Amino acid sequence: MMLSGDIPPNQSIYIKNLNEKVKKEELKRSLYCLFSQFGRILDVVALKTPKLRGQAWICFSEITAASNAVRQMQNFPFYDKPIRIQYAKAKSDCIAKAEGTYVPKEKKKKQEEKADRKRRADDAHQTGAAANGTGSQTNGGPSAAHRRTGAQEAAASPNSILFVENLPHETTSIMLQMLFQQYPGFREVRMIEAKPGIAFVEFDNEDVATIAMQALQGFKVTPQNPMEITYAKK
């Protein structure tokens, strides 16, 4: 049964069947990390109130991004549970605000204005960094990675293990696993606790590792952290 069958496509998606044991901030970071491959994300909402546990909303800048997410990520194993996705029933607050049609409840007005200022600052920073599309198409992706790691790439011949740099320090192995396991031949992610910001990702062979590297080169785990991927030295 199509979960989104009778709800018209829009820029916001509703996700349920999320693992309720995951802390809210980690959940939001992981959702952003996983879904920003489809386009620029304006907002991720996840609440831990009893009625809203296991649910989240993601607001994209484009309807096409939301549609691709609904189609491609249905039943994706996210923290060991298959997620259910549909278009959001109501227009997201961030879209209504952008269109000038949002009217907050009077008692929440001060709180909403404070959130607005923070969101505008975040969006302005995001826009300045570059709209977040697929990793291989963003500014500062492959070219920036090659400038910084050109010497290492020349020294390391193609192989089945990828070396990933420029990760935000709060990145977890589960977050990276969810990104890389979308590609054939994925085996495991290895992180080094003493050296945050880097990771090794192993695939079955050189060919499938290369496909994943090309697809995720420059992918922005956060707006300030495009991944830099090279072959690992052996």
XYZ file of N, CA and C in Angstrom:
702
model
N 0.841 -1.190 0.000
C 0.000 0.000 0.000
C 0.874 1.236 0.000
N 0.583 2.193 -0.852
C 1.352 3.425 -0.924
C 0.982 4.327 0.239
N 1.987 4.614 1.083
C 1.711 5.441 2.242
C 1.331 6.858 1.847
N 1.839 7.330 0.719
C 1.621 8.719 0.329
C 0.557 8.854 -0.751
N -0.226 7.790 -0.965
C -1.162 7.761 -2.086
C -2.154 8.897 -2.138
N -2.780 9.243 -1.005
C -3.811 10.257 -1.053
C -3.350 11.601 -0.511
N -2.063 11.788 -0.352
C -1.517 13.066 0.099
C -0.735 13.685 -1.059
N -1.066 14.900 -1.479
C -0.382 15.500 -2.634
C 1.093 15.742 -2.347
N 1.955 15.586 -3.364
C 3.392 15.846 -3.181
C 3.639 17.275 -2.702
N 4.547 17.410 -1.770
C 4.965 18.731 -1.302
C 6.394 18.654 -0.810
N 6.908 19.754 -0.286
C 8.330 19.831 0.049
C 8.685 19.179 1.380
N 7.694 18.739 2.137
C 7.961 18.154 3.445
C 7.544 16.688 3.475
N 8.355 15.873 4.152
C 8.018 14.459 4.295
C 7.861 14.110 5.769
N 7.034 13.110 6.009
C 6.766 12.621 7.360
C 7.355 11.214 7.470
N 8.130 10.971 8.516
C 8.794 9.682 8.706
C 8.340 9.080 10.028
N 7.991 7.795 10.006
C 7.608 7.116 11.244
C 8.322 5.774 11.332
N 8.077 5.082 12.429
C 8.749 3.818 12.747
C 10.244 4.010 12.986
N 10.595 5.170 13.543
C 11.991 5.436 13.899
C 12.310 4.769 15.232
N 13.570 4.448 15.407
C 14.021 3.822 16.645
C 13.919 4.833 17.797
N 13.068 4.548 18.765
C 12.805 5.496 19.847
C 13.933 5.583 20.865
N 14.892 4.680 20.783
C 15.997 4.691 21.743
C 17.096 5.691 21.370
N 17.069 6.175 20.129
C 18.103 7.115 19.668
C 17.825 8.504 20.240
N 18.857 9.145 20.770
C 18.696 10.486 21.337
C 18.310 11.476 20.243
N 17.559 12.501 20.649
C 16.973 13.428 19.677
C 18.022 14.099 18.792
N 19.089 14.624 19.380
C 20.079 15.344 18.580
C 20.814 14.413 17.619
N 21.124 13.200 18.081
C 21.765 12.227 17.186
C 20.813 11.841 16.059
N 19.529 11.680 16.398
C 18.528 11.330 15.392
C 18.442 12.410 14.320
N 18.394 13.660 14.732
C 18.292 14.767 13.779
C 19.535 14.846 12.895
N 20.724 14.683 13.498
C 21.959 14.711 12.708
C 21.988 13.576 11.689
N 21.566 12.380 12.130
C 21.588 11.224 11.241
C 20.589 11.378 10.092
N 19.413 11.900 10.391
C 18.414 12.139 9.345
C 18.927 13.167 8.349
N 19.525 14.224 8.852
C 20.086 15.248 7.955
C 21.167 14.630 7.068
N 22.050 13.866 7.696
C 23.157 13.240 6.967
C 22.638 12.316 5.872
N 21.631 11.525 6.182
C 21.108 10.533 5.234
C 20.294 11.168 4.120
N 19.440 12.129 4.445
C 18.494 12.653 3.462
C 19.013 13.855 2.672
N 20.117 14.460 3.092
C 20.621 15.608 2.333
C 21.210 15.200 0.988
N 21.330 13.888 0.740
C 21.768 13.436 -0.584
C 20.727 13.773 -1.657
N 19.482 14.028 -1.253
C 18.426 14.300 -2.230
C 18.262 15.784 -2.545
N 18.824 16.659 -1.727
C 18.692 18.083 -1.971
C 18.879 18.877 -0.692
N 18.766 20.185 -0.793
C 18.997 21.050 0.363
C 17.860 20.908 1.367
N 18.235 20.684 2.614
C 17.265 20.536 3.695
C 17.127 21.855 4.436
N 15.883 22.303 4.608
C 15.625 23.539 5.339
C 15.462 23.288 6.836
N 14.906 22.150 7.185
C 14.639 21.897 8.602
C 14.407 20.412 8.847
N 14.826 19.946 10.009
C 14.532 18.591 10.479
C 13.876 18.723 11.848
N 12.686 18.164 12.002
C 11.957 18.253 13.265
C 11.772 16.851 13.828
N 12.262 16.652 15.043
C 12.076 15.374 15.734
C 11.849 15.695 17.209
N 10.742 15.231 17.760
C 10.391 15.520 19.143
C 10.330 14.239 19.954
N 10.568 14.354 21.239
C 10.586 13.181 22.110
C 9.391 13.137 23.070
N 8.348 13.903 22.771
C 7.155 13.840 23.602
C 6.489 12.475 23.395
N 5.731 11.997 24.387
C 5.145 10.649 24.287
C 4.371 10.404 22.992
N 3.614 11.395 22.519
C 2.788 11.199 21.329
C 3.599 11.236 20.028
N 4.789 11.846 20.074
C 5.542 12.050 18.838
C 6.843 11.251 18.765
N 7.048 10.359 19.685
C 8.251 9.523 19.620
C 8.219 8.647 18.378
N 9.392 8.398 17.836
C 9.470 7.532 16.659
C 9.016 8.193 15.378
N 8.867 9.525 15.398
C 8.411 10.254 14.224
C 9.325 11.455 13.953
N 9.351 11.914 12.707
C 10.135 13.091 12.347
C 9.581 13.697 11.067
N 9.913 14.941 10.855
C 9.532 15.654 9.640
C 10.775 16.286 9.042
N 10.915 16.195 7.712
C 12.042 16.817 7.015
C 11.486 17.742 5.944
N 11.951 18.967 5.948
C 11.496 19.976 4.988
C 12.616 20.253 3.986
N 12.370 19.967 2.705
C 13.330 20.228 1.633
C 13.035 21.572 0.958
N 14.004 22.068 0.220
C 13.801 23.320 -0.516
C 13.042 23.081 -1.822
N 13.025 21.818 -2.302
C 12.368 21.501 -3.572
C 11.460 20.279 -3.427
N 10.338 20.297 -4.152
C 9.426 19.152 -4.129
C 10.082 17.910 -4.726
N 10.907 18.103 -5.762
C 11.558 16.947 -6.397
C 12.453 16.201 -5.414
N 13.103 16.945 -4.524
C 13.960 16.308 -3.520
C 13.119 15.457 -2.575
N 11.987 16.009 -2.136
C 11.099 15.257 -1.245
C 10.549 14.014 -1.943
N 10.192 14.154 -3.219
C 9.645 13.022 -3.969
C 10.675 11.905 -4.121
N 11.911 12.266 -4.424
C 12.969 11.258 -4.551
C 13.211 10.552 -3.221
N 13.149 11.313 -2.132
C 13.353 10.717 -0.809
C 12.246 9.720 -0.488
N 11.005 10.082 -0.780
C 9.868 9.187 -0.516
C 10.002 7.907 -1.331
N 10.397 8.049 -2.586
C 10.471 6.895 -3.486
C 11.658 5.978 -3.160
N 12.821 6.570 -2.869
C 14.037 5.768 -2.740
C 14.315 5.259 -1.323
N 13.771 5.925 -0.310
C 14.137 5.554 1.058
C 13.039 4.800 1.810
N 11.949 4.457 1.119
C 10.878 3.698 1.758
C 11.417 2.368 2.284
N 11.192 2.084 3.550
C 11.625 0.847 4.220
C 13.141 0.755 4.398
N 13.850 1.867 4.272
C 15.307 1.853 4.476
C 15.602 1.481 5.934
N 16.545 0.554 6.174
C 16.862 0.150 7.558
C 17.649 1.236 8.291
N 16.974 1.975 9.130
C 17.542 3.118 9.838
C 17.594 2.782 11.318
N 18.806 2.623 11.862
C 18.975 2.151 13.238
C 18.175 0.863 13.467
N 18.336 -0.068 12.541
C 17.763 -1.419 12.641
C 16.245 -1.483 12.535
N 15.608 -0.419 12.069
C 14.159 -0.453 11.857
C 13.837 0.101 10.471
N 12.967 -0.569 9.698
C 12.604 -0.045 8.370
C 11.707 1.187 8.513
N 12.149 2.306 7.987
C 11.365 3.536 8.152
C 10.221 3.593 7.148
N 9.141 4.240 7.537
C 7.974 4.456 6.687
C 7.902 5.949 6.362
N 7.754 6.266 5.086
C 7.799 7.664 4.657
C 6.579 8.019 3.829
N 6.062 9.208 4.038
C 5.005 9.744 3.193
C 5.158 11.271 3.159
N 4.456 11.915 2.235
C 4.449 13.368 2.243
C 3.736 13.845 3.500
N 4.195 14.974 4.044
C 3.534 15.534 5.224
C 2.134 16.019 4.853
N 1.178 15.801 5.756
C -0.202 16.191 5.472
C -0.381 17.701 5.442
N 0.214 18.389 6.405
C 0.077 19.847 6.473
C 1.337 20.501 5.933
N 1.179 21.690 5.373
C 2.328 22.432 4.870
C 3.276 22.732 6.031
N 4.550 22.467 5.848
C 5.530 22.683 6.900
C 5.610 24.151 7.290
N 5.849 24.391 8.566
C 5.971 25.766 9.044
C 7.040 26.541 8.288
N 8.184 25.857 7.988
C 9.265 26.593 7.327
C 8.866 27.021 5.921
N 8.015 26.237 5.239
C 7.536 26.630 3.912
C 6.535 27.777 4.036
N 5.626 27.650 5.003
C 4.639 28.711 5.206
C 5.317 30.033 5.530
N 6.362 29.970 6.308
C 7.076 31.197 6.655
C 7.759 31.788 5.430
N 8.351 30.924 4.602
C 9.014 31.412 3.401
C 8.022 32.083 2.452
N 6.785 31.579 2.442
C 5.755 32.144 1.566
C 5.029 33.326 2.200
N 5.310 33.562 3.477
C 4.649 34.661 4.160
C 3.234 34.351 4.601
N 2.871 33.060 4.678
C 1.500 32.687 5.039
C 1.398 32.102 6.446
N 2.524 32.029 7.146
C 2.508 31.408 8.475
C 2.005 32.391 9.525
N 1.046 31.950 10.339
C 0.521 32.774 11.428
C 0.645 31.970 12.720
N 1.626 32.294 13.564
C 1.820 31.520 14.795
C 0.735 31.821 15.815
N 0.509 30.858 16.710
C -0.407 31.087 17.807
C 0.166 32.166 18.716
N -0.697 33.005 19.253
C -0.254 34.179 20.009
C 0.675 33.803 21.162
N 0.342 32.740 21.889
C 1.145 32.396 23.059
C 2.527 31.851 22.689
N 2.699 31.461 21.396
C 3.995 30.938 20.970
C 4.761 31.938 20.116
N 4.270 33.160 20.003
C 4.839 34.098 19.050
C 6.301 34.432 19.359
N 6.609 34.707 20.624
C 7.983 35.062 20.980
C 8.930 33.895 20.717
N 8.456 32.696 21.053
C 9.286 31.508 20.828
C 9.538 31.284 19.340
N 8.508 31.481 18.521
C 8.650 31.290 17.072
C 9.569 32.336 16.466
N 9.490 33.585 16.959
C 10.352 34.641 16.417
C 11.817 34.342 16.714
N 12.084 33.804 17.881
C 13.453 33.432 18.235
C 13.949 32.304 17.330
N 13.077 31.315 17.104
C 13.440 30.203 16.217
C 13.652 30.693 14.789
N 12.845 31.670 14.362
C 12.984 32.237 13.021
C 14.363 32.849 12.818
N 14.808 33.616 13.801
C 16.108 34.282 13.678
C 17.229 33.264 13.544
N 17.144 32.201 14.347
C 18.164 31.156 14.271
C 18.129 30.450 12.924
N 16.894 30.142 12.445
C 16.766 29.438 11.177
C 17.277 30.283 10.008
N 16.970 31.594 10.050
C 17.437 32.465 8.963
C 18.954 32.520 8.929
N 19.555 32.580 10.127
C 21.017 32.613 10.187
C 21.610 31.319 9.655
N 20.989 30.174 10.026
C 21.471 28.883 9.534
C 21.311 28.761 8.024
N 20.140 29.207 7.513
C 19.878 29.125 6.071
C 20.822 30.018 5.286
N 21.113 31.214 5.842
C 22.030 32.128 5.163
C 23.423 31.522 5.094
N 23.810 30.844 6.177
C 25.125 30.203 6.188
C 25.165 29.047 5.202
N 24.045 28.298 5.154
C 23.960 27.176 4.213
C 24.072 27.666 2.781
N 23.327 28.735 2.477
C 23.325 29.260 1.116
C 24.709 29.741 0.721
N 25.399 30.374 1.675
C 26.738 30.866 1.384
C 27.710 29.738 1.129
N 27.505 28.630 1.848
C 28.419 27.498 1.670
C 28.188 26.803 0.342
N 26.919 26.790 -0.121
C 26.456 26.207 -1.397
C 25.270 25.319 -1.121
N 24.307 25.333 -2.060
C 23.125 24.494 -1.899
C 23.567 23.048 -1.851
N 22.954 22.283 -0.937
C 23.399 20.907 -0.708
C 22.659 19.932 -1.604
N 23.294 19.545 -2.720
C 22.716 18.539 -3.591
C 23.468 17.249 -3.393
N 23.561 16.444 -4.426
C 24.339 15.212 -4.306
C 25.802 15.582 -4.217
N 26.559 14.775 -3.475
C 27.936 15.110 -3.162
C 28.777 15.412 -4.370
N 28.636 14.695 -5.459
C 29.523 14.857 -6.586
C 29.250 16.134 -7.359
N 28.136 16.837 -7.065
C 27.791 18.023 -7.819
C 27.988 19.309 -7.041
N 28.354 19.252 -5.759
C 28.442 20.450 -4.961
C 29.767 21.153 -5.162
N 29.765 22.481 -4.974
C 30.997 23.244 -5.051
C 31.921 22.803 -3.935
N 33.201 22.752 -4.228
C 34.159 22.363 -3.215
C 34.188 20.878 -2.970
N 33.561 20.083 -3.836
C 33.547 18.634 -3.657
C 34.853 18.013 -4.097
N 34.851 17.351 -5.253
C 36.050 16.668 -5.698
C 37.260 17.582 -5.843
N 37.061 18.807 -6.389
C 38.212 19.675 -6.637
C 38.896 20.051 -5.336
N 38.101 20.403 -4.286
C 38.690 20.771 -3.012
C 39.401 19.573 -2.387
N 38.760 18.402 -2.506
C 39.361 17.206 -1.929
C 40.679 16.890 -2.618
N 40.719 17.072 -3.925
C 41.937 16.755 -4.663
C 43.044 17.741 -4.320
N 42.683 18.999 -4.084
C 43.715 19.971 -3.734
C 44.366 19.607 -2.421
N 43.550 19.176 -1.443
C 44.089 18.892 -0.120
C 44.776 17.547 -0.044
N 44.250 16.548 -0.755
C 44.752 15.191 -0.596
C 45.392 14.644 -1.867
N 45.779 15.534 -2.763
C 46.352 15.083 -4.028
C 47.579 14.218 -3.847
N 48.447 14.594 -2.900
C 49.668 13.838 -2.673
C 49.351 12.442 -2.172
N 48.371 12.350 -1.260
C 48.009 11.035 -0.734
C 47.371 10.173 -1.806
N 46.516 10.789 -2.648
C 45.834 10.014 -3.680
C 46.832 9.457 -4.677
N 47.882 10.261 -4.972
C 48.899 9.799 -5.902
C 49.679 8.631 -5.300
N 49.854 8.658 -3.975
C 50.648 7.628 -3.314
C 49.852 6.340 -3.115
N 48.532 6.446 -2.970
C 47.712 5.260 -2.698
C 47.059 4.769 -3.986
N 47.364 3.552 -4.366
C 46.758 2.990 -5.572
C 45.325 2.560 -5.261
N 44.458 2.504 -6.290
C 43.065 2.097 -6.076
C 42.970 0.743 -5.383
N 42.117 0.680 -4.365
C 41.899 -0.577 -3.653
C 40.502 -0.571 -3.033
N 40.193 -1.568 -2.233
C 38.821 -1.761 -1.731
C 38.504 -0.958 -0.472
N 39.496 -0.238 0.078
C 39.284 0.516 1.315
C 39.400 2.016 1.040
N 38.395 2.766 1.483
C 38.380 4.212 1.292
C 38.765 4.916 2.588
N 39.494 6.027 2.421
C 39.873 6.863 3.558
C 39.036 8.134 3.492
N 38.246 8.388 4.537
C 37.318 9.525 4.551
C 37.789 10.556 5.563
N 37.907 11.822 5.104
C 38.357 12.910 5.968
C 37.322 14.034 6.027
N 37.623 15.001 6.882
C 36.821 16.218 7.041
C 35.419 15.932 7.560
N 35.312 14.933 8.408
C 34.029 14.624 9.034
C 33.865 15.473 10.300
N 32.645 15.935 10.594
C 32.445 16.615 11.877
C 32.728 15.639 13.007
N 33.266 16.139 14.113
C 33.708 15.254 15.189
C 32.574 14.453 15.807
N 31.328 14.917 15.668
C 30.217 14.167 16.246
C 29.716 13.047 15.349
N 30.351 12.851 14.184
C 29.944 11.779 13.268
C 30.130 10.414 13.933
N 29.137 9.559 13.779
C 29.230 8.206 14.338
C 29.381 7.188 13.207
N 29.825 5.987 13.568
C 29.988 4.935 12.562
C 28.643 4.556 11.956
N 27.567 4.647 12.763
C 26.234 4.310 12.243
C 25.814 5.300 11.170
N 26.097 6.588 11.372
C 25.763 7.605 10.376
C 26.465 7.310 9.052
N 27.759 6.978 9.122
C 28.503 6.683 7.899
C 28.025 5.378 7.261
N 27.708 4.412 8.093
C 27.214 3.138 7.563
C 25.942 3.343 6.749
N 25.043 4.199 7.241
C 23.792 4.441 6.532
C 24.041 5.109 5.181
N 25.090 5.905 5.096
C 25.422 6.539 3.823
C 26.033 5.546 2.837
N 27.025 4.807 3.301
C 27.794 3.965 2.388
C 27.122 2.626 2.064
N 26.230 2.143 2.923
C 25.619 0.834 2.656
C 24.613 0.883 1.509
N 24.341 2.096 1.001
C 23.469 2.211 -0.172
C 24.158 1.704 -1.435
N 25.472 1.536 -1.374
C 26.231 1.140 -2.560
C 26.632 -0.327 -2.468
N 26.617 -1.020 -3.607
C 26.901 -2.463 -3.615
C 28.279 -2.773 -3.037
N 28.375 -3.915 -2.384
C 29.672 -4.382 -1.912
C 30.133 -3.787 -0.600
N 29.298 -2.996 0.074
C 29.713 -2.395 1.345
C 29.970 -3.478 2.390
N 31.066 -3.332 3.131
C 31.384 -4.278 4.197
C 31.284 -3.650 5.587
N 32.099 -2.624 5.859
C 32.078 -2.052 7.196
C 32.704 -0.663 7.225
N 32.418 0.044 8.327
C 33.028 1.341 8.624
C 33.908 1.178 9.848
N 35.118 1.721 9.782
C 36.011 1.688 10.939
C 36.414 3.118 11.286
N 36.164 3.490 12.518
C 36.559 4.816 12.980
C 37.620 4.672 14.066
N 38.443 5.721 14.228
C 39.513 5.706 15.217
C 39.173 6.720 16.297
N 38.893 6.228 17.513
C 38.450 7.117 18.590
C 39.458 8.218 18.880
N 40.733 7.900 18.782
C 41.768 8.888 19.104
C 41.913 9.959 18.023
N 41.328 9.711 16.847
C 41.442 10.666 15.745
C 40.065 10.952 15.156
N 39.264 11.771 15.827
C 37.939 12.109 15.279
C 38.059 12.861 13.966
N 37.061 12.701 13.102
C 37.073 13.413 11.826
C 37.549 12.591 10.654
N 37.979 11.337 10.911
C 38.403 10.460 9.817
C 37.779 9.077 9.997
N 37.734 8.317 8.909
C 37.186 6.959 8.968
C 37.690 6.147 7.789
N 37.632 4.832 7.929
C 37.950 3.916 6.844
C 36.675 3.146 6.501
N 36.384 3.029 5.203
C 35.198 2.312 4.751
C 35.633 1.215 3.785
N 35.287 -0.018 4.109
C 35.748 -1.152 3.297
C 34.624 -1.710 2.430
N 34.995 -2.053 1.172
C 34.077 -2.672 0.221
C 34.641 -4.016 -0.235
N 33.841 -4.741 -0.995
C 34.269 -6.071 -1.455
C 35.474 -6.002 -2.386
N 35.498 -4.975 -3.240
C 36.601 -4.865 -4.189
C 36.802 -3.410 -4.606
N 37.837 -3.185 -5.387
C 38.212 -1.843 -5.831
C 37.125 -1.177 -6.665
N 36.455 -1.945 -7.525
C 35.472 -1.359 -8.438
C 34.282 -0.742 -7.693
N 33.722 -1.492 -6.741
C 32.556 -0.974 -6.013
C 32.969 0.150 -5.059
N 34.200 0.071 -4.544
C 34.705 1.158 -3.694
C 34.814 2.447 -4.493
N 35.253 2.337 -5.731
C 35.399 3.509 -6.598
C 34.037 4.140 -6.887
N 33.030 3.308 -7.109
C 31.685 3.821 -7.370
C 31.186 4.639 -6.174
N 31.363 4.105 -4.974
C 30.929 4.816 -3.764
C 31.717 6.102 -3.572
N 33.018 6.055 -3.840
C 33.846 7.249 -3.683
C 33.395 8.364 -4.625
N 33.137 8.008 -5.875
C 32.711 9.008 -6.851
C 31.337 9.579 -6.508
N 30.454 8.744 -5.974
C 29.098 9.192 -5.658
C 29.065 10.112 -4.441
N 29.924 9.839 -3.464
C 29.860 10.586 -2.204
C 30.985 11.598 -2.026
N 31.829 11.738 -3.027
C 32.906 12.725 -2.935
C 32.317 14.119 -2.753
N 32.703 14.789 -1.668
C 32.204 16.129 -1.417
C 30.846 16.171 -0.744
N 30.267 15.002 -0.414
C 28.960 14.991 0.248
C 29.071 15.725 1.580
N 28.119 16.623 1.843
C 28.183 17.460 3.036
C 27.434 16.812 4.199
N 28.205 16.277 5.129
C 27.612 15.729 6.344
C 26.961 16.864 7.131
N 27.602 18.015 7.139
C 26.999 19.275 7.578
C 27.371 20.294 6.506
N 26.720 21.466 6.481
C 27.055 22.460 5.444
C 28.528 22.842 5.429
N 29.211 22.695 6.578
C 30.619 23.085 6.654
C 31.582 21.915 6.455
N 31.062 20.711 6.265
C 31.937 19.538 6.223
C 31.711 18.655 5.004
N 32.207 19.076 3.809
C 32.165 18.166 2.668
C 33.173 17.034 2.854
N 32.738 15.820 2.674
C 33.641 14.684 2.856
C 34.740 14.675 1.796
N 35.927 14.319 2.207
C 37.065 14.173 1.304
C 37.459 12.701 1.314
N 37.318 12.050 0.164
C 37.503 10.600 0.089
C 38.655 10.246 -0.854
N 39.556 9.408 -0.397
C 40.650 8.889 -1.223
C 40.766 7.388 -0.946
N 41.598 6.731 -1.724
C 41.886 5.329 -1.415
C 42.814 5.283 -0.213
N 42.599 4.311 0.667
C 43.449 4.189 1.849
C 44.814 3.629 1.461
N 45.823 4.094 2.189
C 47.163 3.539 1.978
C 47.226 2.160 2.609
N 47.892 1.248 1.927
C 48.018 -0.109 2.468
C 49.452 -0.371 2.912
